[in-house]
């Protein structure tokens, strides 16, 4: 019997979206994207197609073009309510119309409505946007085309977004990327098959790459770009739009500045830093799923537990910490943050090892409110680490809360798995002056978390100012909001509007000033710039998007009564979308109204999808997220895994059929959602035996992992005085990490540094000094 999973037409035919074609142009750190969606109405009645799709939350959507037959319609930005009224009026009168709008809850979800598409007619819509490329831990620039759009979890459990399984996506994706780099392009890597990289210049600064033909858009498409010099400072000037009055953003020149400050600190300063660390961990049911393409099929929860173990072992003495876990409710390990000692670390580790993904939904707001309600500890700046794989429906409310407390903490975020909430992970880190990380495919979470820990432990740059030295008569005004903190080796991009700029080029310099631990520092960039006049206006639109997002935040905070009006004005002027505006296009050349009853079709996006059981949708106050072998019901904040047969035709079950949430535990299949777990990693076993002060005890469990007997290790010890056995065990453990796990150095570097700091401290004891000298050579090799 054929399943009804996946949304179909009334004739059980695929929905009318036929293909997605994407053209990407990369210029240094900026990507310009044009996505074309090809539709075909194969039914006998006119169709209104609804396509809800994910988008980079930092993207500036600036173009919406529709083609129906030979007619081309360039959509315009209007105030949202006016655009909706115009769209409704058009389709009610039988006209062909298009509407593109941003979600009210999250800036990374867009809804495209294609209205009154006549029977047998084809149509295409092109969405254009520009975004900055994120920098990865290995210095790659990351471009991501998100495909997965899971239902957003909110306490009210409302869902409007369908999805589709890999085999049910009725359209393919083609993607081509043209790359122009300021330095040579070393390579391009992807989680999807690519054609060979084709170069167009001898210095390898221009290249082209494409997805292999026939790609099914069933996962996020991720491309990593590696440049020979990815972090050289840059200043780019873009001319104003011809015909637009000077004095406005689009009429004046816009400059983009890119700095990559190097903040040098003492090698061991992180071991004496005082911080408060709070780890907020997602324990919702979906954390049981494996990472796609993950070797060994480890679950997101297992990987997160290992990462927390590594974090707890890497924390410096003198800091304070606490761990919160959340789902449909939240709990904390300690009532208040506690000092990091052997006792508190062991207590936390025991609880971490018992963590399971069994706490229901993804309600992140309540624990955040609890964390922020507690006063910060004196002289211990708060560092918040957030781990989640989920998606929420109250994104903007969460981001606003983080931003309101940015003066007292930093927020580091980790999106686990494909489909993690891009806007949430990015915007929480940006609003909290932290750093976002995404873990997908076969990537290891630990090195990325260790990079963020390094950021959190290092001193930051404050009192930031950008000063210009340019010819008189040119006024510089910031477009993007100011930067509050600088991290070591983290890129900073700012946009500025230059008024009264009539020269063909500008020579001068600009400098980035900041203070680190009361020491004034400066990064200077000299330039001779000729404004680019290619008509793309990419820098103007990126700057406009930054300003619009800042104004939207002020509206929600109630800080500025005129901010909404200014955001709408800037959106319309720049042609960049906002939460208060929408793109509207109407085919006014079609003089004859489309005849017949209008059918509405929801078009699936790649990833997980909903059950297509009409009975379930009409009767049950819930929704179902289908996978290959099971469904998840999220009624009343409960996550229960049901056999896949529930996804089949409702005729299999007698009516009225009770809500599956009321089934007893024996009637559910809770194990179906659990990934296969790998045996324990020896490296994590060794790290798990380390004490909070950085030392190891000479014991049987350590000897077993190192492949030795405890008595043999004790006999080989060059020192026989009391206390030296721990020094000897610590040296051996660190040497084993260097010899057997050198490729994972980024993960255990804090563990090893803490260990060597402890060993050096022991050399100050008279009874150990002589014995310590015998292992000096080994220590030098380790360090």
XYZ file of C-alpha atoms in Angstrom:
783
model
C 0.000 0.000 0.000
C 1.389 3.383 -0.943
C 2.040 5.797 1.888
C 0.625 9.290 1.775
C 3.733 10.826 3.344
C 4.855 13.955 1.524
C 2.505 16.617 0.208
C 0.932 15.908 -3.169
C -1.639 17.408 -5.501
C -5.252 16.232 -5.544
C -4.233 13.709 -8.213
C -1.407 12.436 -5.959
C 1.111 13.998 -8.320
C 4.238 15.878 -7.189
C 3.786 19.530 -6.265
C 4.432 22.013 -9.064
C 7.937 23.102 -8.030
C 10.172 21.450 -10.650
C 13.688 22.706 -9.980
C 15.877 25.075 -7.977
C 18.824 26.750 -9.676
C 21.354 28.776 -7.667
C 24.102 31.081 -8.934
C 26.629 32.256 -6.336
C 29.212 34.972 -6.845
C 31.851 35.222 -4.118
C 33.965 38.360 -3.835
C 36.418 37.914 -0.996
C 34.261 37.517 2.134
C 30.920 38.388 0.510
C 28.569 36.061 -1.383
C 25.927 37.263 -3.836
C 23.242 34.635 -4.470
C 20.466 34.336 -7.043
C 18.074 31.395 -6.527
C 15.583 30.596 -9.285
C 12.558 28.408 -8.517
C 10.846 26.833 -11.545
C 7.121 26.043 -11.257
C 4.693 24.197 -13.499
C 0.951 23.865 -12.885
C 0.042 20.388 -14.147
C -3.524 20.508 -12.855
C -6.752 21.499 -14.546
C -7.381 24.378 -12.123
C -5.364 27.478 -11.247
C -2.927 26.946 -8.350
C -1.633 29.131 -5.541
C 1.727 27.645 -4.526
C 3.040 28.323 -1.018
C 6.787 27.728 -0.610
C 8.284 28.272 2.861
C 12.065 28.092 2.855
C 15.068 28.796 5.098
C 17.494 31.647 4.549
C 20.729 32.900 6.085
C 19.541 35.170 8.910
C 22.262 37.708 8.067
C 21.373 37.805 4.380
C 20.116 40.970 2.731
C 17.290 39.915 0.364
C 17.142 42.644 -2.254
C 15.711 41.176 -5.471
C 12.537 39.358 -6.385
C 11.887 38.708 -10.067
C 9.056 36.631 -11.563
C 8.597 35.312 -15.101
C 5.315 33.949 -16.433
C 5.746 32.836 -20.020
C 7.316 35.817 -21.783
C 6.257 38.341 -19.132
C 8.813 39.493 -16.541
C 7.687 41.105 -13.285
C 10.132 42.972 -11.035
C 8.658 42.984 -7.527
C 8.862 46.056 -5.313
C 9.285 46.449 -1.567
C 6.185 47.722 0.201
C 5.049 48.014 3.797
C 3.955 44.463 4.674
C 0.252 45.006 5.267
C -0.107 47.037 2.094
C 1.741 44.346 0.123
C -0.581 41.634 1.479
C -3.659 43.661 0.605
C -2.387 44.171 -2.945
C -1.634 40.441 -3.280
C -5.075 39.377 -1.973
C -6.807 41.859 -4.269
C -4.845 40.549 -7.252
C -5.537 36.827 -6.780
C -9.197 37.418 -5.839
C -9.634 39.161 -9.187
C -7.903 36.337 -11.059
C -4.583 38.119 -11.638
C -1.201 36.426 -11.380
C 0.680 37.714 -8.328
C 3.745 36.956 -6.196
C 4.417 37.776 -2.542
C 7.684 37.251 -0.634
C 7.738 37.995 3.104
C 9.920 37.349 6.137
C 8.520 35.406 9.087
C 7.329 37.490 12.017
C 9.060 35.112 14.457
C 12.386 34.429 12.782
C 14.484 36.310 10.242
C 15.729 33.086 8.614
C 12.344 31.888 7.304
C 10.678 33.299 4.191
C 7.272 32.553 2.719
C 6.780 32.756 -1.046
C 3.242 32.822 -2.429
C 2.672 32.264 -6.155
C -0.923 33.182 -6.901
C -3.315 32.224 -9.700
C -0.945 30.215 -11.850
C -3.127 29.080 -14.795
C -3.486 25.385 -15.786
C -0.537 24.175 -17.862
C 1.416 27.364 -17.243
C 5.065 27.578 -16.181
C 6.524 30.289 -14.000
C 9.844 31.040 -12.363
C 10.768 33.317 -9.497
C 14.282 34.562 -8.734
C 15.271 35.615 -5.225
C 18.503 37.587 -4.901
C 20.390 38.159 -1.672
C 23.872 38.960 -0.406
C 25.578 37.811 2.795
C 28.933 37.743 4.563
C 30.726 34.401 4.713
C 31.349 33.017 8.185
C 34.910 32.153 9.245
C 35.495 28.605 10.481
C 37.957 27.320 13.086
C 40.341 26.172 10.334
C 40.122 29.636 8.683
C 37.826 28.456 5.887
C 35.034 30.722 4.684
C 31.679 28.922 4.926
C 28.814 29.250 2.464
C 25.638 27.370 3.360
C 22.444 26.937 1.368
C 20.011 25.609 3.984
C 17.544 22.969 2.871
C 16.225 21.639 6.164
C 13.336 23.553 7.683
C 12.021 21.546 10.604
C 8.807 22.587 12.380
C 9.613 25.333 14.875
C 8.997 24.298 18.463
C 7.083 26.717 20.658
C 5.213 26.067 23.917
C 1.926 26.517 22.039
C 3.028 23.833 19.541
C 1.915 25.644 16.430
C 3.464 24.618 13.142
C 2.900 25.838 9.647
C 6.004 24.689 7.827
C 6.004 21.396 5.900
C 9.073 19.459 4.916
C 9.969 16.393 2.892
C 12.047 13.253 3.171
C 15.069 12.799 0.958
C 13.255 10.462 -1.386
C 10.140 12.627 -1.533
C 11.721 15.916 -2.653
C 10.149 16.317 -6.110
C 12.728 18.745 -7.447
C 16.495 18.913 -7.930
C 19.095 21.562 -7.216
C 21.783 22.944 -9.478
C 24.386 25.309 -8.007
C 27.293 27.151 -9.592
C 29.785 29.324 -7.687
C 32.124 31.900 -9.246
C 34.898 32.918 -6.842
C 37.000 36.104 -6.896
C 39.529 36.207 -4.067
C 42.068 38.875 -3.018
C 44.572 36.013 -2.558
C 45.010 32.665 -4.282
C 42.268 30.052 -3.853
C 43.721 26.888 -2.372
C 40.685 24.592 -2.459
C 36.911 24.289 -2.143
C 35.378 21.481 -0.094
C 31.757 20.441 0.338
C 29.469 17.925 2.014
C 28.007 17.299 -1.474
C 29.753 16.030 -4.643
C 31.397 18.840 -6.650
C 32.826 19.213 -10.125
C 36.604 19.858 -10.252
C 37.683 23.396 -9.362
C 38.310 25.346 -12.568
C 40.721 28.311 -12.452
C 40.530 31.339 -14.776
C 43.710 33.192 -13.786
C 47.347 32.207 -13.350
C 47.482 33.539 -9.793
C 44.453 31.341 -8.925
C 42.384 34.256 -7.659
C 39.442 33.462 -9.960
C 37.748 30.078 -10.112
C 34.476 28.269 -10.703
C 32.923 25.188 -9.107
C 29.521 23.493 -9.337
C 27.493 20.798 -7.660
C 27.592 17.526 -9.533
C 24.498 17.126 -11.775
C 21.329 15.553 -10.401
C 21.766 16.638 -6.773
C 18.650 16.020 -4.642
C 18.074 19.009 -2.377
C 17.677 16.782 0.686
C 20.273 18.402 2.960
C 22.040 21.676 3.636
C 24.586 22.413 0.925
C 27.823 23.561 2.574
C 30.905 24.814 0.720
C 34.168 25.675 2.495
C 36.521 28.082 0.694
C 40.221 28.093 1.554
C 42.292 31.162 0.600
C 46.072 31.462 0.944
C 45.668 34.710 2.925
C 42.100 34.697 4.247
C 42.545 37.379 6.886
C 44.397 40.281 5.307
C 42.733 43.616 6.220
C 40.645 45.162 3.455
C 38.905 48.422 2.599
C 36.437 48.388 -0.314
C 34.561 51.445 -1.574
C 31.331 51.179 -3.558
C 29.909 54.154 -5.468
C 26.385 55.401 -4.874
C 23.509 54.448 -7.148
C 23.294 56.638 -10.262
C 20.357 59.009 -10.247
C 19.784 58.768 -6.492
C 20.097 61.974 -4.513
C 23.280 62.444 -2.477
C 22.730 62.450 1.269
C 20.811 59.178 1.280
C 22.404 55.796 1.881
C 21.892 54.590 -1.696
C 23.031 57.904 -3.196
C 26.361 58.130 -1.349
C 29.420 55.877 -1.440
C 29.648 53.058 1.123
C 32.900 51.630 2.485
C 33.333 48.146 3.937
C 36.230 47.682 6.363
C 37.510 44.249 7.334
C 40.001 43.849 10.195
C 41.487 40.711 11.740
C 43.097 41.859 15.012
C 45.760 39.765 16.709
C 45.599 40.257 20.467
C 48.797 38.839 21.975
C 48.638 37.543 25.534
C 50.895 35.619 27.882
C 51.086 31.922 27.009
C 49.706 30.726 30.359
C 47.363 33.640 31.042
C 44.287 31.522 30.397
C 45.183 29.219 33.285
C 44.935 32.060 35.802
C 41.908 33.782 34.299
C 38.854 34.139 36.521
C 35.566 33.490 34.756
C 32.072 32.204 35.414
C 31.070 29.518 32.898
C 27.458 28.491 32.384
C 26.718 25.644 29.985
C 23.145 25.491 28.662
C 22.493 22.071 27.107
C 19.582 20.968 24.917
C 18.077 17.675 26.123
C 15.061 17.688 23.817
C 14.068 14.404 22.229
C 15.624 15.251 18.859
C 19.120 15.219 20.434
C 18.921 11.418 20.176
C 19.283 11.560 16.414
C 22.673 10.930 14.788
C 24.611 13.571 12.950
C 24.121 13.037 9.221
C 27.097 11.205 7.727
C 28.654 10.966 11.174
C 31.167 8.149 11.422
C 29.878 5.603 13.893
C 26.408 7.127 13.943
C 26.969 8.877 17.262
C 23.960 10.770 18.534
C 23.987 14.523 19.094
C 23.497 13.821 22.812
C 26.523 11.474 22.999
C 28.748 14.002 21.223
C 27.528 16.753 23.538
C 28.247 14.637 26.641
C 31.811 14.008 25.454
C 32.247 17.707 24.758
C 31.022 18.676 28.233
C 33.484 16.203 29.739
C 36.313 17.814 27.788
C 35.149 21.298 28.825
C 34.971 20.360 32.490
C 38.508 18.980 32.355
C 39.796 22.084 30.534
C 38.439 24.742 32.903
C 41.036 26.644 34.959
C 41.222 26.527 38.729
C 39.691 29.622 40.281
C 36.722 29.833 37.917
C 33.042 29.222 38.764
C 30.647 27.108 36.736
C 27.145 25.644 36.431
C 25.303 23.465 33.914
C 21.670 23.925 32.862
C 19.752 21.298 30.883
C 16.494 22.103 29.130
C 13.674 20.654 27.084
C 10.011 21.297 27.888
C 11.309 22.321 31.323
C 14.783 23.046 32.715
C 17.029 22.003 35.585
C 20.422 23.159 36.853
C 23.186 21.034 38.377
C 23.712 23.540 41.195
C 21.418 26.195 42.690
C 24.130 28.778 42.037
C 27.412 28.717 40.152
C 30.039 26.896 42.238
C 33.809 27.127 42.451
C 35.651 24.688 40.185
C 37.210 22.068 42.464
C 37.796 18.311 42.302
C 34.572 17.727 44.267
C 32.323 19.973 42.172
C 33.885 18.711 38.943
C 33.235 15.082 39.926
C 29.643 15.905 40.877
C 29.068 17.570 37.510
C 30.751 14.752 35.566
C 28.518 12.145 37.189
C 25.435 14.075 36.098
C 26.795 14.705 32.604
C 27.376 10.970 32.047
C 23.714 10.274 32.872
C 22.324 12.933 30.501
C 19.701 11.652 28.080
C 17.646 13.318 25.367
C 14.356 12.824 27.160
C 13.100 16.262 28.182
C 10.536 16.889 25.429
C 10.504 20.120 23.452
C 12.976 22.960 22.957
C 11.975 25.756 25.350
C 15.170 27.748 25.705
C 13.678 31.038 26.912
C 12.807 30.033 30.542
C 16.314 28.818 31.471
C 17.835 31.915 29.886
C 15.532 34.099 31.987
C 16.603 32.202 35.096
C 20.305 32.558 34.241
C 19.995 36.300 33.676
C 18.012 36.750 36.888
C 21.065 35.724 38.919
C 23.651 38.443 39.621
C 27.094 38.058 38.085
C 29.969 37.195 40.399
C 32.431 40.027 41.134
C 35.605 39.848 39.022
C 34.291 36.749 37.211
C 32.889 37.800 33.813
C 30.087 35.453 32.764
C 30.581 33.209 29.723
C 27.465 31.424 28.449
C 27.875 28.325 26.221
C 24.658 27.180 24.494
C 24.339 23.754 22.815
C 21.243 22.980 20.728
C 20.136 21.053 17.659
C 16.608 22.396 17.653
C 14.511 25.140 16.198
C 12.249 27.493 18.108
C 9.378 29.719 17.110
C 10.137 32.650 19.450
C 13.564 33.429 17.997
C 13.365 37.205 18.178
C 12.208 37.176 21.801
C 15.216 35.040 22.761
C 17.671 37.199 20.814
C 16.300 40.374 22.406
C 16.799 38.861 25.871
C 20.439 38.007 25.082
C 21.102 41.481 23.700
C 19.651 43.173 26.790
C 22.234 41.411 28.950
C 25.207 41.728 26.599
C 26.852 44.216 28.967
C 27.287 41.531 31.643
C 28.143 38.386 29.688
C 29.325 36.806 26.460
C 27.332 34.145 24.644
C 28.957 31.330 22.630
C 26.600 29.130 20.634
C 26.827 25.700 18.998
C 24.345 24.496 16.394
C 24.482 20.694 16.323
C 23.547 18.837 13.159
C 22.020 19.859 9.857
C 18.827 21.754 10.451
C 20.000 23.520 13.609
C 18.408 26.942 13.909
C 20.800 29.145 11.948
C 19.248 32.466 12.954
C 19.105 31.517 16.633
C 22.696 30.252 16.811
C 24.125 33.186 14.864
C 22.111 35.993 16.425
C 22.498 34.850 20.044
C 26.282 34.854 19.623
C 26.280 38.160 17.786
C 23.934 39.766 20.328
C 25.991 38.401 23.212
C 29.374 39.504 21.787
C 30.378 35.864 21.427
C 31.066 33.466 18.581
C 28.786 30.952 16.776
C 29.830 27.460 15.683
C 28.019 24.865 13.564
C 28.719 21.138 13.698
C 27.437 19.162 10.714
C 28.188 15.974 8.835
C 31.254 14.111 10.087
C 32.751 17.133 11.883
C 33.934 16.818 15.484
C 32.401 19.252 17.920
C 35.343 19.343 20.326
C 37.853 21.476 18.335
C 35.206 24.103 17.658
C 34.201 24.231 21.304
C 37.853 24.486 22.337
C 38.271 27.441 19.987
C 35.344 29.192 21.674
C 36.772 28.334 25.087
C 40.012 29.972 23.995
C 38.062 33.101 23.044
C 36.288 33.037 26.407
C 39.518 32.690 28.409
C 41.513 35.312 26.584
C 41.338 39.033 27.362
C 39.075 40.950 24.988
C 39.457 44.295 23.310
C 37.170 47.039 24.593
C 36.709 50.804 24.116
C 36.633 50.228 20.362
C 36.862 53.151 17.968
C 37.482 53.490 14.228
C 39.296 56.653 13.130
C 39.604 57.922 9.553
C 42.373 59.980 7.976
C 40.906 61.103 4.652
C 40.728 64.333 2.620
C 38.770 67.245 4.038
C 35.186 67.655 2.889
C 34.291 63.987 3.199
C 32.029 63.052 6.094
C 31.986 59.493 7.395
C 28.895 58.125 9.147
C 28.575 54.562 10.505
C 25.890 52.404 8.910
C 26.232 49.179 10.912
C 25.941 49.173 14.737
C 29.250 49.544 16.632
C 31.303 46.571 17.828
C 31.394 46.175 21.627
C 34.145 43.552 21.963
C 37.063 42.219 19.950
C 38.379 38.666 20.107
C 41.828 37.542 19.158
C 41.983 36.462 15.492
C 38.294 37.122 14.826
C 37.244 39.084 11.763
C 35.486 42.440 12.230
C 33.450 43.965 9.383
C 31.950 47.458 9.538
C 30.082 49.614 6.992
C 30.269 53.401 6.606
C 28.499 55.993 4.496
C 30.785 58.604 2.873
C 28.989 61.846 1.979
C 30.184 64.617 -0.356
C 32.520 62.189 -2.069
C 33.001 63.386 -5.642
C 36.595 62.358 -6.314
C 37.346 59.474 -8.651
C 39.378 57.823 -5.888
C 40.266 58.410 -2.251
C 43.641 57.974 -0.586
C 44.091 57.868 3.151
C 44.099 55.519 6.100
C 41.758 54.117 8.707
C 42.693 52.645 12.066
C 41.019 50.368 14.577
C 41.676 51.428 18.183
C 40.932 49.286 21.243
C 42.132 48.570 24.780
C 43.264 45.218 26.174
C 43.967 45.030 29.908
C 44.527 48.802 30.073
C 46.921 48.691 27.117
C 46.005 50.782 24.064
C 46.382 48.979 20.730
C 45.896 49.977 17.109
C 45.502 48.267 13.720
C 46.096 50.616 10.789
C 45.105 50.179 7.149
C 46.287 52.492 4.359
C 44.338 52.581 1.121
C 43.869 54.210 -2.231
C 40.343 53.378 -3.289
C 38.419 53.949 -6.479
C 34.709 53.433 -5.930
C 33.318 50.349 -7.673
C 30.565 51.231 -10.138
C 29.357 47.799 -11.243
C 25.769 48.588 -10.228
C 25.466 45.591 -7.886
C 25.149 47.783 -4.758
C 26.079 44.760 -2.644
C 27.904 46.707 0.070
C 25.065 49.221 0.311
C 22.573 46.415 0.832
C 24.687 44.585 3.374
C 25.087 47.797 5.324
C 21.365 48.516 5.040
C 20.526 45.040 6.376
C 22.791 45.588 9.401
C 21.093 48.909 10.108
C 17.584 47.455 9.644
C 18.223 44.575 12.058
C 19.538 47.061 14.620
C 16.416 49.225 14.235
C 14.130 46.188 14.547
C 15.793 45.316 17.844
C 15.172 48.843 19.125
C 11.496 48.558 18.149
C 11.049 45.304 20.099
C 12.896 46.761 23.085
C 10.705 49.883 23.010
C 13.793 52.109 23.158
C 13.038 54.187 20.068
C 9.492 55.085 19.016
C 10.552 56.184 15.537
C 12.744 53.130 14.836
C 9.991 51.196 13.013
C 9.276 54.054 10.670
C 12.998 54.453 9.921
C 13.377 50.706 9.331
C 10.501 50.709 6.805
C 11.906 53.788 5.084
C 15.413 52.280 4.821
C 13.989 48.946 3.625
C 12.021 50.581 0.806
C 14.880 52.912 -0.113
C 17.496 50.140 -0.295
C 15.185 47.428 -1.616
C 16.268 45.162 1.258
C 13.610 43.123 3.053
C 12.702 43.579 6.703
C 10.161 42.125 9.102
C 7.927 45.149 8.398
C 8.027 44.997 4.590
C 7.441 42.468 1.788
C 8.096 42.066 -1.927
C 4.991 42.268 -4.115
C 4.709 41.673 -7.866
C 1.512 41.604 -9.956
C 1.183 40.697 -13.643
C -0.857 43.674 -14.781
C -0.308 42.871 -18.468
C -2.645 39.883 -18.229
C -5.987 41.480 -19.121
C -8.056 38.299 -18.837
C -8.643 36.937 -15.320
C -7.600 33.341 -14.604
C -10.714 31.139 -14.636
C -11.613 28.277 -12.281
C -11.496 27.584 -8.528
C -8.138 28.416 -6.956
C -6.265 25.465 -5.359
C -3.624 26.054 -2.656
C -0.519 23.844 -2.647
C 2.066 23.756 0.153
C 5.459 22.851 -1.266
C 7.855 20.804 0.880
C 11.403 21.810 1.674
C 14.209 19.314 2.126
C 14.617 17.508 5.429
C 11.986 16.046 7.731
C 8.333 16.344 6.852
C 4.828 16.169 8.232
C 2.311 13.413 7.954
C -0.184 13.983 5.177
C -3.051 12.410 7.092
C -5.979 14.779 6.643
C -7.753 13.124 9.559
C -4.864 13.853 11.921
C -4.681 17.483 10.798
C -8.425 18.077 11.181
C -9.043 16.221 14.446
C -5.897 16.227 16.546
C -4.457 19.400 18.158
C -0.927 18.361 17.231
C 1.485 17.746 14.371
C 3.682 14.860 13.316
C 7.288 14.919 12.189
C 7.919 11.901 9.980
C 11.146 10.062 9.457
C 11.975 6.771 7.788
C 10.708 4.581 10.612
C 8.815 6.684 13.114
C 6.798 9.799 13.952
C 7.143 12.215 16.837
C 4.040 13.669 18.426
C 4.649 16.937 20.278
C 1.253 17.338 21.920
C 1.350 18.952 25.369
C 5.153 19.239 25.287
C 5.563 15.443 25.126
C 7.823 13.697 22.626
C 6.667 10.132 21.940
C 8.037 8.006 19.137
C 5.411 6.083 17.190
C 5.667 3.289 14.618
C 5.858 4.440 11.023
C 2.496 2.834 10.286
C 0.830 5.905 11.796
C 2.071 7.837 8.747
C 0.026 5.681 6.417
C -3.547 6.175 5.317
C -5.916 6.989 8.199
C -8.274 4.372 6.788
C -6.086 1.788 8.547
C -7.407 2.960 11.884
C -10.962 3.065 13.268
C -12.502 6.451 13.902
C -12.445 8.215 16.202
C -8.752 7.393 16.675
C -7.337 8.670 20.012
C -4.448 11.114 20.128
C -1.264 8.984 20.171
C -0.008 11.055 23.107
C -2.393 9.113 25.343
C -0.889 5.766 24.405
C 0.893 3.970 27.225
C 4.713 3.742 27.144
C 4.457 0.092 26.054
C 2.571 1.200 22.945
C 5.372 3.512 21.834
C 8.748 2.841 20.287
C 11.021 5.150 22.245
C 14.189 3.389 21.088
C 13.565 4.042 17.384
C 14.926 7.555 17.655
C 18.205 6.587 19.327
C 21.446 6.537 17.354
C 23.830 3.621 17.602
C 26.522 4.436 20.158
C 30.235 3.814 19.537
C 32.620 2.342 22.115
C 34.288 4.907 24.360
C 37.151 6.842 22.747
C 40.462 6.023 24.557
C 41.427 9.695 24.428
C 38.239 10.660 26.254
C 38.875 7.858 28.765
C 42.338 9.251 29.524
C 40.999 12.801 29.853
C 38.175 11.501 32.029
C 40.706 10.322 34.617
C 42.367 13.744 34.995
C 41.820 15.636 38.228
C 40.591 19.223 38.396
C 44.108 20.526 39.211
C 45.465 18.952 35.991
C 47.131 15.863 37.486
C 46.609 12.128 36.980
C 46.908 9.450 39.648
C 48.968 6.360 38.933
C 46.190 3.757 38.792
C 45.185 0.577 37.033
C 42.583 2.215 34.752
C 45.148 4.686 33.370
C 47.742 1.947 32.885
C 45.209 -0.190 31.006
C 44.437 2.599 28.512
C 48.160 3.255 28.006
C 48.684 -0.452 27.329
C 50.784 -1.071 30.470
C 50.445 -2.769 33.823
C 50.208 -0.529 36.885
C 53.147 -2.222 38.601
C 55.329 -1.860 35.498
C 54.552 1.860 35.320
C 55.414 2.236 39.004
C 58.718 0.370 38.611
C 59.722 2.572 35.653
C 59.209 5.746 37.662
C 62.528 7.639 38.062
C 61.388 9.061 41.399
C 60.515 7.189 44.591
C 59.558 10.040 46.944
C 55.985 10.529 48.153
C 53.843 12.378 45.651
C 56.063 11.669 42.660
C 53.822 8.865 41.374
C 51.228 11.485 40.342
C 53.909 13.541 38.594
C 55.062 10.436 36.740
C 51.483 9.441 35.779
C 50.747 12.986 34.580
C 53.861 13.117 32.396
C 53.020 9.713 30.883
C 49.427 10.705 30.193
C 50.482 13.879 28.390
C 53.185 12.046 26.445
C 50.556 9.481 25.386
C 48.300 12.281 24.102
C 51.195 13.694 22.084
C 52.233 10.311 20.739
C 48.852 8.696 20.036
C 46.412 11.593 19.579
C 48.546 14.294 17.978
C 45.933 14.899 15.265
C 43.460 15.948 17.988
C 45.794 18.447 19.631
C 43.220 21.230 19.314
C 40.939 19.230 21.578
C 43.321 18.344 24.424
C 45.642 21.378 24.387
C 44.011 22.946 27.482
C 44.092 19.615 29.296
C 47.826 19.222 28.553
C 48.663 22.824 29.435
C 46.886 22.519 32.769
C 48.761 19.273 33.434
C 52.171 20.795 32.676
C 51.362 23.826 34.836
C 50.642 21.464 37.727
C 53.859 19.463 37.138
C 55.997 22.632 37.129
C 54.376 23.700 40.381
C 55.463 20.408 41.990
C 59.119 21.082 41.143
C 59.106 23.766 43.815
C 58.865 21.114 46.538
C 62.285 20.153 47.905
C 61.458 16.440 48.201
C 60.421 16.324 44.527
C 63.048 18.580 43.019
C 65.729 15.890 42.594
C 63.301 13.360 41.120
C 61.727 16.022 38.930
C 65.075 16.637 37.247
C 65.051 13.086 35.896
C 62.028 13.778 33.724
C 63.098 17.254 32.579
C 63.855 15.964 29.086
C 60.397 14.431 28.790
C 58.810 17.663 29.919
C 60.753 19.651 27.344
C 59.545 17.292 24.633
C 55.945 17.738 25.742
C 56.077 21.514 25.968
